[in-house]
CSV table of C-alpha atoms in Angstrom, one decimal:
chain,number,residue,atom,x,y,z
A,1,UNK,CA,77.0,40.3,45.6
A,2,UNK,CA,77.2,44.3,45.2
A,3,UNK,CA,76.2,45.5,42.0
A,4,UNK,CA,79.9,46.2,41.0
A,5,UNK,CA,80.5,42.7,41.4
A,6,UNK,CA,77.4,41.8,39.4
A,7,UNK,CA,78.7,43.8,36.2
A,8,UNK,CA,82.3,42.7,36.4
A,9,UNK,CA,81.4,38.9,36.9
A,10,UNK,CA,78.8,39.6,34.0
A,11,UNK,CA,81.2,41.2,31.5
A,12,UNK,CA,84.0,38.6,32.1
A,13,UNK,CA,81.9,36.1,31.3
A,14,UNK,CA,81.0,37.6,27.9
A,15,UNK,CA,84.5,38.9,27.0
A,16,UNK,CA,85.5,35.8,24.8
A,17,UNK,CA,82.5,36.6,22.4
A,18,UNK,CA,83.1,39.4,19.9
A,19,UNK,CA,79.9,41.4,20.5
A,20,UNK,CA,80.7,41.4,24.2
A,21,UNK,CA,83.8,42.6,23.5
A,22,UNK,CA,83.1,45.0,21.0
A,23,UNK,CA,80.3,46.1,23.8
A,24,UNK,CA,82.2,46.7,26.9
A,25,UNK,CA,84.5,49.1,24.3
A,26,UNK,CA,81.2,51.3,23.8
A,27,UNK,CA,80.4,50.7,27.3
A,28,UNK,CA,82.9,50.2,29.9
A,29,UNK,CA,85.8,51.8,28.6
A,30,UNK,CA,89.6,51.1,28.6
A,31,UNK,CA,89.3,51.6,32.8
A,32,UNK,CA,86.8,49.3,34.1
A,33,UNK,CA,87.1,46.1,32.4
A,34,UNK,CA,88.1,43.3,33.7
A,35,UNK,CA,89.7,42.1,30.7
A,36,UNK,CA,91.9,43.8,27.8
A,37,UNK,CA,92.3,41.9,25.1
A,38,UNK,CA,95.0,43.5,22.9
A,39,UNK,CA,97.4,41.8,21.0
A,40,UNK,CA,100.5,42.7,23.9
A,41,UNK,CA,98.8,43.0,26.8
A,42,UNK,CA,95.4,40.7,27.6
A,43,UNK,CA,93.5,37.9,25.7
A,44,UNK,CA,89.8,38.1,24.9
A,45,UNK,CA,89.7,33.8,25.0
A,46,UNK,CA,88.7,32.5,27.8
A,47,UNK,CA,90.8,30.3,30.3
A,48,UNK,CA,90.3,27.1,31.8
A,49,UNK,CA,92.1,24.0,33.8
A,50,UNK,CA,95.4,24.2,35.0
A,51,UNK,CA,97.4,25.3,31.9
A,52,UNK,CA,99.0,29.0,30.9
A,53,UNK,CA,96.9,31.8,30.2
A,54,UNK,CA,96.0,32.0,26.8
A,55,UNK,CA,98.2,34.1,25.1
A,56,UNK,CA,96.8,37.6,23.4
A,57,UNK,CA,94.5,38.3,21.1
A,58,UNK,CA,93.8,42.2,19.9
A,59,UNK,CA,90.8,44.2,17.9
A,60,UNK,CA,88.3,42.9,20.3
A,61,UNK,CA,87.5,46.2,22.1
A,62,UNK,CA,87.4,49.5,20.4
A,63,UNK,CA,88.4,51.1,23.6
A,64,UNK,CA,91.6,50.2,25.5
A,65,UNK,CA,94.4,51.4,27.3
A,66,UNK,CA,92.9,54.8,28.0
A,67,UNK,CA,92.4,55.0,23.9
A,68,UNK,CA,89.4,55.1,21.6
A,69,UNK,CA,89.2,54.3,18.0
A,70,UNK,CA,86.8,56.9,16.5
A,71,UNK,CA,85.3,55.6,13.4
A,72,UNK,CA,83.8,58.3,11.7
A,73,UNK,CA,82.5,56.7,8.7
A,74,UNK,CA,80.7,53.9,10.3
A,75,UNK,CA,79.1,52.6,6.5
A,76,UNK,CA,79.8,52.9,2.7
A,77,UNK,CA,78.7,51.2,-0.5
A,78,UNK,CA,79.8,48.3,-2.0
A,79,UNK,CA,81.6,48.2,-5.2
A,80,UNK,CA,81.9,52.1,-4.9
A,81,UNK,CA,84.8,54.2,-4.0
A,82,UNK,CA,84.6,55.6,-0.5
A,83,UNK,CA,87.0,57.8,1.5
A,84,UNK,CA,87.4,55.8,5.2
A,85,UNK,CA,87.8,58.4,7.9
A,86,UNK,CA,88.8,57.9,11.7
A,87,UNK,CA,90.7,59.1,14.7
A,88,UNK,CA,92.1,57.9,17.8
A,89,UNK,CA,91.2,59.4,21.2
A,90,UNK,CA,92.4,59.9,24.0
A,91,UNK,CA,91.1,59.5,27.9
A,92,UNK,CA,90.5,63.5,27.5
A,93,UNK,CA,88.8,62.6,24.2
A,94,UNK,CA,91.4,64.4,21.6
A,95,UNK,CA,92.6,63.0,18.4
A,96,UNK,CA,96.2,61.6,18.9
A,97,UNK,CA,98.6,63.2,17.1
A,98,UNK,CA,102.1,61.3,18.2
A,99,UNK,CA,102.7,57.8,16.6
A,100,UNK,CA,105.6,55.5,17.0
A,101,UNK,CA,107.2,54.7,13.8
A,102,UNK,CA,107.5,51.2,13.5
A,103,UNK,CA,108.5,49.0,10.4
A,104,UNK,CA,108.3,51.9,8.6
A,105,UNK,CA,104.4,53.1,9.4
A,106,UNK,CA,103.0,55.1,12.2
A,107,UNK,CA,100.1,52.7,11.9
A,108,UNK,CA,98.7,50.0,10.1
A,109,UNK,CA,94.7,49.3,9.0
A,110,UNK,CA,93.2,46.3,8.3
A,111,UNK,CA,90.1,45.8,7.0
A,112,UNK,CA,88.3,42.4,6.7
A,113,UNK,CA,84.9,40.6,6.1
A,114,UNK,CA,82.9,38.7,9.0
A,115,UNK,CA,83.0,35.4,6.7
A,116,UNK,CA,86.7,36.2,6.2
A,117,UNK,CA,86.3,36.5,2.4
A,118,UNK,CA,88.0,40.3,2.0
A,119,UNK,CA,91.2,41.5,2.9
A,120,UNK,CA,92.8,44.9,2.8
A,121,UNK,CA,95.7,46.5,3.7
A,122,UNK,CA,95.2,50.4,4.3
A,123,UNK,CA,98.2,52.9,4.6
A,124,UNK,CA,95.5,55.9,5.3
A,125,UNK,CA,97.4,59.4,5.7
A,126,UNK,CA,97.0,61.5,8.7
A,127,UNK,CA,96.2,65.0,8.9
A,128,UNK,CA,97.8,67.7,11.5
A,129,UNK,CA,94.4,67.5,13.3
A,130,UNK,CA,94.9,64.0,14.0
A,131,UNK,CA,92.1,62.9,11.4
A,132,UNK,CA,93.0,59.4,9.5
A,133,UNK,CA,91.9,59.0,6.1
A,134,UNK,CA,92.5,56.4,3.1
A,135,UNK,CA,90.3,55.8,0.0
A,136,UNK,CA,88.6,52.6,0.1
A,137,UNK,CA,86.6,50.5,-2.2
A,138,UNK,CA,84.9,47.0,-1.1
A,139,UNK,CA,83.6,44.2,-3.4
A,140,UNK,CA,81.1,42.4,-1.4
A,141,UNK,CA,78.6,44.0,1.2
A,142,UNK,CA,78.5,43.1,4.9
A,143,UNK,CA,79.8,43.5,8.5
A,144,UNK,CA,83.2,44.2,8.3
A,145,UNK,CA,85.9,44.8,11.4
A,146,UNK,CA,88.2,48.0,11.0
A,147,UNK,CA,91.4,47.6,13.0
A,148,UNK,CA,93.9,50.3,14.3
A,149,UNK,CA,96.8,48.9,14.9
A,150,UNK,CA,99.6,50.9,16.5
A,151,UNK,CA,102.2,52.1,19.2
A,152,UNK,CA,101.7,55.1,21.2
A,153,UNK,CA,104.6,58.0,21.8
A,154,UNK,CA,105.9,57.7,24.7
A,155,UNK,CA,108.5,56.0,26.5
A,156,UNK,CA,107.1,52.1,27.3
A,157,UNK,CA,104.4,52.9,25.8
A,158,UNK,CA,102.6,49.6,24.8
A,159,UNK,CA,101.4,48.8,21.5
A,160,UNK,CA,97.8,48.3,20.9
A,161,UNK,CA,95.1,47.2,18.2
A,162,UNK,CA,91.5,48.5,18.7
A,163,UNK,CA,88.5,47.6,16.4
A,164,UNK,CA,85.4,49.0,15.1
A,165,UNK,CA,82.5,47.4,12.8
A,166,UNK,CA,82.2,48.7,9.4
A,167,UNK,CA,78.5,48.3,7.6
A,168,UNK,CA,79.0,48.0,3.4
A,169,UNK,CA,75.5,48.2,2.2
A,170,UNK,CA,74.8,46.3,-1.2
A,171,UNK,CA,73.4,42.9,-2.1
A,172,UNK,CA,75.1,40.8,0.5
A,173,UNK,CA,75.8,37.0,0.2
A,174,UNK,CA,77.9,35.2,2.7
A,175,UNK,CA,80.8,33.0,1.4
A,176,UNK,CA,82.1,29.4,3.4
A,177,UNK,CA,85.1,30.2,4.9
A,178,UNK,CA,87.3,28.3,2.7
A,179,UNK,CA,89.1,24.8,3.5
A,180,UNK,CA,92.6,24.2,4.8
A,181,UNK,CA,95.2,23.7,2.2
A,182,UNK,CA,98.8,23.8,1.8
A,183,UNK,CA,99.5,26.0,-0.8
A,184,UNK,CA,97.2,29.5,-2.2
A,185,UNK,CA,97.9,31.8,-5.4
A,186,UNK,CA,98.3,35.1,-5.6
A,187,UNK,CA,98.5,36.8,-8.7
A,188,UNK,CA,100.5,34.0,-10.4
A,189,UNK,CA,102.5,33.0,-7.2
A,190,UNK,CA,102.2,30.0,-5.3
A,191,UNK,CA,102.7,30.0,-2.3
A,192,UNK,CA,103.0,27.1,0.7
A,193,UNK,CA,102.6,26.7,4.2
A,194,UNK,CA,105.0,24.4,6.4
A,195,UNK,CA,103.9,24.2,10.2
A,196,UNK,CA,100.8,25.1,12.2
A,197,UNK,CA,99.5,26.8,14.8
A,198,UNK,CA,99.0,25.8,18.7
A,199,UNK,CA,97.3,27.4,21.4
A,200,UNK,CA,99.5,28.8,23.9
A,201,UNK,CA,102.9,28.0,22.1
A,202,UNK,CA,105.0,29.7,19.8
A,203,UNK,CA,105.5,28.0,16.8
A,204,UNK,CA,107.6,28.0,13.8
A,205,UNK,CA,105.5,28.3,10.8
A,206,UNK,CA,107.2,29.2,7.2
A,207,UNK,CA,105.9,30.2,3.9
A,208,UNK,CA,107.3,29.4,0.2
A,209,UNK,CA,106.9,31.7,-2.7
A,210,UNK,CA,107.5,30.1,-6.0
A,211,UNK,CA,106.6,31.5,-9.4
A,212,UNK,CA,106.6,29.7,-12.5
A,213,UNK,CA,108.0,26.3,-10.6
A,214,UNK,CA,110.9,28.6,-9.4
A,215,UNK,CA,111.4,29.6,-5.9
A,216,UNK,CA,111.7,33.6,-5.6
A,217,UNK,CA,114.7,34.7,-4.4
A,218,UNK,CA,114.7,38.4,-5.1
A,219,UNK,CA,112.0,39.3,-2.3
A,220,UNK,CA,111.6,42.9,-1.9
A,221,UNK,CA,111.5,44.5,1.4
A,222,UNK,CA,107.6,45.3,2.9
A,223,UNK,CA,107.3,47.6,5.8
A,224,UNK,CA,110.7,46.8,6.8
A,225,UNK,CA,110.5,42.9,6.1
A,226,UNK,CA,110.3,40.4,3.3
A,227,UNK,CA,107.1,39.6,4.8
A,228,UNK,CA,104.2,40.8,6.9
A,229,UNK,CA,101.6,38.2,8.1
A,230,UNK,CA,98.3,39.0,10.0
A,231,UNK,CA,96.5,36.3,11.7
A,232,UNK,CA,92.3,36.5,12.4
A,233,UNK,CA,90.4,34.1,14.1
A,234,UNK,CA,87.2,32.8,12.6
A,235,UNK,CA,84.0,33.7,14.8
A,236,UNK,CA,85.2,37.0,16.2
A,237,UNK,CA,88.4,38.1,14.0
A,238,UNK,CA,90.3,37.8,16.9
A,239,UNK,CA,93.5,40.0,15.9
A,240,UNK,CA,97.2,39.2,15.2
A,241,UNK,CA,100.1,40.6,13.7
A,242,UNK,CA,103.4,39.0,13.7
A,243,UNK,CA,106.1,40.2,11.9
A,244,UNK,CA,108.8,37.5,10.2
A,245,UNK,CA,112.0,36.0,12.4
A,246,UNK,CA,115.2,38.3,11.3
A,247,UNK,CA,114.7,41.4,8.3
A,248,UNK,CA,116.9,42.7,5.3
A,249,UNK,CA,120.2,43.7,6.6
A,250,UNK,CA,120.7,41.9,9.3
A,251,UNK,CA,123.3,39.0,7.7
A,252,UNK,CA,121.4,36.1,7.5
A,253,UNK,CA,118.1,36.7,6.5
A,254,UNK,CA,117.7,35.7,3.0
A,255,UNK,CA,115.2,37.3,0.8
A,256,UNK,CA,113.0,34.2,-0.1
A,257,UNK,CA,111.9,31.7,-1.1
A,258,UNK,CA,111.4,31.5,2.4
A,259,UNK,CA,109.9,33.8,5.0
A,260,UNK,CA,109.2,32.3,8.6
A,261,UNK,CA,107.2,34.1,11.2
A,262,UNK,CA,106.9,32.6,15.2
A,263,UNK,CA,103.5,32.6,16.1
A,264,UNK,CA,101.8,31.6,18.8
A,265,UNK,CA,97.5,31.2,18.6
A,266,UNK,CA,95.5,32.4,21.7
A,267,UNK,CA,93.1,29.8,21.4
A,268,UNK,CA,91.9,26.3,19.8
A,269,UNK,CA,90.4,27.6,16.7
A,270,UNK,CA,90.2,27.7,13.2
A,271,UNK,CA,92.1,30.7,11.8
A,272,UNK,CA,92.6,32.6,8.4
A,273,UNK,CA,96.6,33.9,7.5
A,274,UNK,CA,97.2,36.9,5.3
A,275,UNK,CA,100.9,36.8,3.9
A,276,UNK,CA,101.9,39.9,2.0
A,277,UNK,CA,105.3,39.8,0.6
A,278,UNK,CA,106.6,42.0,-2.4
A,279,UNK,CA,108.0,41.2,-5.8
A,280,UNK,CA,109.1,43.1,-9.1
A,281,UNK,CA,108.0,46.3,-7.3
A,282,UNK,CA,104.0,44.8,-6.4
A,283,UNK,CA,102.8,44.0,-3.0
A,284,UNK,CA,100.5,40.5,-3.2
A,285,UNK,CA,98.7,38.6,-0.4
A,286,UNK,CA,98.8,34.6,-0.2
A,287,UNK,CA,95.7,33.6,2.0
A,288,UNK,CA,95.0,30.2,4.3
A,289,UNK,CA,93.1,28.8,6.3
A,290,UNK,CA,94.2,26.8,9.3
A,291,UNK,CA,93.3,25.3,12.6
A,292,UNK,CA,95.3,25.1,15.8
A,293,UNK,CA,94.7,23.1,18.7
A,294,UNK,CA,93.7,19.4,18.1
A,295,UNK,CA,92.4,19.6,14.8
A,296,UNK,CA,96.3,21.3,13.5
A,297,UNK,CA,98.0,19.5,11.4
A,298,UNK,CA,99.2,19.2,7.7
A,299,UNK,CA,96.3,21.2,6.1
A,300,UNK,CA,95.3,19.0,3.0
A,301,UNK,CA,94.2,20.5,-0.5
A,302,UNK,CA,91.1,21.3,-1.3
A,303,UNK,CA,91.1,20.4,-4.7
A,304,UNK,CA,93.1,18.2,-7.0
A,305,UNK,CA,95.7,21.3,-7.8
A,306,UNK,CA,96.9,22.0,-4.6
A,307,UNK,CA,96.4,25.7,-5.4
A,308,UNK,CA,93.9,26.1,-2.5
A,309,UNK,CA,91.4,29.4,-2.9
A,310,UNK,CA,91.7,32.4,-4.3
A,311,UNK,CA,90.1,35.3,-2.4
A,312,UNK,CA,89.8,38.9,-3.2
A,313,UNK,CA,92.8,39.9,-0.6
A,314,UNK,CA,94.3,42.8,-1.0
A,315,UNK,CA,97.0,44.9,0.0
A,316,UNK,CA,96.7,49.0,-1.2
A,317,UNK,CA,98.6,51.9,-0.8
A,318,UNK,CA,97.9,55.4,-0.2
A,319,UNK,CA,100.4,58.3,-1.0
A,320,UNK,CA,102.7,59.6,2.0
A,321,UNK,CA,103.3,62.6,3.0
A,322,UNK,CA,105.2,64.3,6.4
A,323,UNK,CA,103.6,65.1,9.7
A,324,UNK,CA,100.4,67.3,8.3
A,325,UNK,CA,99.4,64.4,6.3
A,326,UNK,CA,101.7,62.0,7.8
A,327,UNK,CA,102.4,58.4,7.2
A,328,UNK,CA,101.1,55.5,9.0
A,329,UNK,CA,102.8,52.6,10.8
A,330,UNK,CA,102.3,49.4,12.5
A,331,UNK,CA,103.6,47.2,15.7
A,332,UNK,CA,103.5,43.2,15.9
A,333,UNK,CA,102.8,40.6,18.2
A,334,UNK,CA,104.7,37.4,18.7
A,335,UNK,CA,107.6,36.7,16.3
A,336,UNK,CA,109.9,39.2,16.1
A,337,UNK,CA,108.0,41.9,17.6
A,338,UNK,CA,107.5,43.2,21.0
């Protein structure tokens, strides 16, 4: 076996772990891997038996496509307000400065915790230089996975989500990832999960917001929906975004209680979903945690309540402004999307 041969069957093999992914980014490049895990166009999970590939999974890499995610402020604090800074390259290494708008947002950034704990939802603003930038402030310190998510200019261009680790110095203590349950609260919501996630198919899975008993009906549009979901997968935050089936306007999409997405999992494993939806002018994230594959099923509650876990997810704003400091945007995968 040529050396070529050596490296390819060698980073292959690694690709479904996410330091081997994260790796070959640094070190191979959007051109010589043998894999491309993005959330449209390859899948970091390996594949076995006779069965389809598995589908997509992004954030893996933080090279792909001929693009790089440049994080330029690789650590912060905890607890203390930061400014997050970053660019995205290009094969001649040059900051990108030609989005797709997309559901509002040239591109969206997520940040979240290794143990799944923290959530955010950036809207950084770009300058005319390409530079990225959003204020930022953490709770808990640890690793943490920065992802770009976003669609090229160009005609056909394909939409992509790179990833990049992000150190938060502090007193660190790992949390459990919490259980399955049916139902979550966010900020005096509840909020339930109907369906599950399989490996390889698209499901149907829907979400309830009630208040007070009530069922919401007056849900606000969010990035050009009445809901925006991101899916991560525990062990390597695995990456996706899935947009809800129909959006305001179209005639028969009602604005709650219900918002339903069609997802489909790239793997048997346990995953953690982040629904944002808006109300009475206030974005708020509902967070669960559920399996797919064999284990998927009716999650069960947690506690006696049903109200499931609270964690500190979050979804922030920064101000917009035009093309100097533009706005950013987002793309999906599965659902409704791509």
């Amino acid at each position: 076996m040529n050396p070529a041969v050596k490296i390819t069957a060698f980073t292959t093999a690694l690709a479904a772990s996410f330091g081997a992914a994260y790796g070959i980014g640094l070190t191979v490049g959007p051109e010589s891997g043998t894999t491309s895990p993005s959330s449209h166009t390859g899948s970091s999970a390996p594949h076995t038996g006779d069965g389809p590939a598995d589908p997509p999974a992004g954030g893996l890499q933080i090279s792909e496509g001929g693009y790089t995610l440049d994080l330029r402020t690789p650590r912060v604090e905890a607890d203390r307000r930061s400014e997050l800074r970053f660019a995205v390259l290009d094969r001649a290494g040059r900051p990108v400065t030609s989005f797709q708008r997309e559901h509002d947002k040239e591109l969206h950034l997520i940040l979240a915790s290794r143990d799944l704990g923290t959530y955010r939802h950036l809207h950084p603003t770009r300058a005319a230089d390409g530079t990225w930038s959003t204020p930022v402030k953490l709770p808990a310190a640890g690793d943490y996975r920065v992802f770009a998510d976003f669609t090229p200019a160009g005609r056909n261009a394909a939409g992509l989500t790179l990833g990049a680790d992000l150190a938060v110095s502090g007193h660190y203590k790992a949390k459990e990832l919490p259980k399955p349950a049916p139902t979550a609260e966010a900020d005096g919501y509840t909020v339930s999960l109907n369906g599950a996630l399989r490996p390889g198919l698209p499901e149907h899975i829907t979400f309830t917001v009630r208040k007070d008993g009530r069922p919401v009906t007056g849900l606000q549009p969010h990035l050009g929906a009445y809901g925006h979901l991101v899916a991560l997968r525990a062990g390597d935050l695995a990456y996706l975004h899935v947009h809800p089936d129909g959006e305001p306007g179209d005639g028969s999409t009602e604005p709650g209680p219900d918002v339903s997405f069609t997802a489909t999992a790239p793997s048997a494993a346990t995953y953690r979903l982040f629904l944002e939806f808006k109300h009475g002018g206030t974005v708020r994230t509902a967070a669960f945690t559920t399996p797919s594959g064999a284990e998927a099923g009716t999650p069960r509650p947690e506690d006696p309540s049903g109200h499931g876990d609270r964690p500190t997810d979050q979804h922030e704003d920064a101000p917009s402004d035009g093309h100097g400091g533009g706005t950013p945007g987002g793309h999906e995968s599965g659902g409704s999307g791509h």
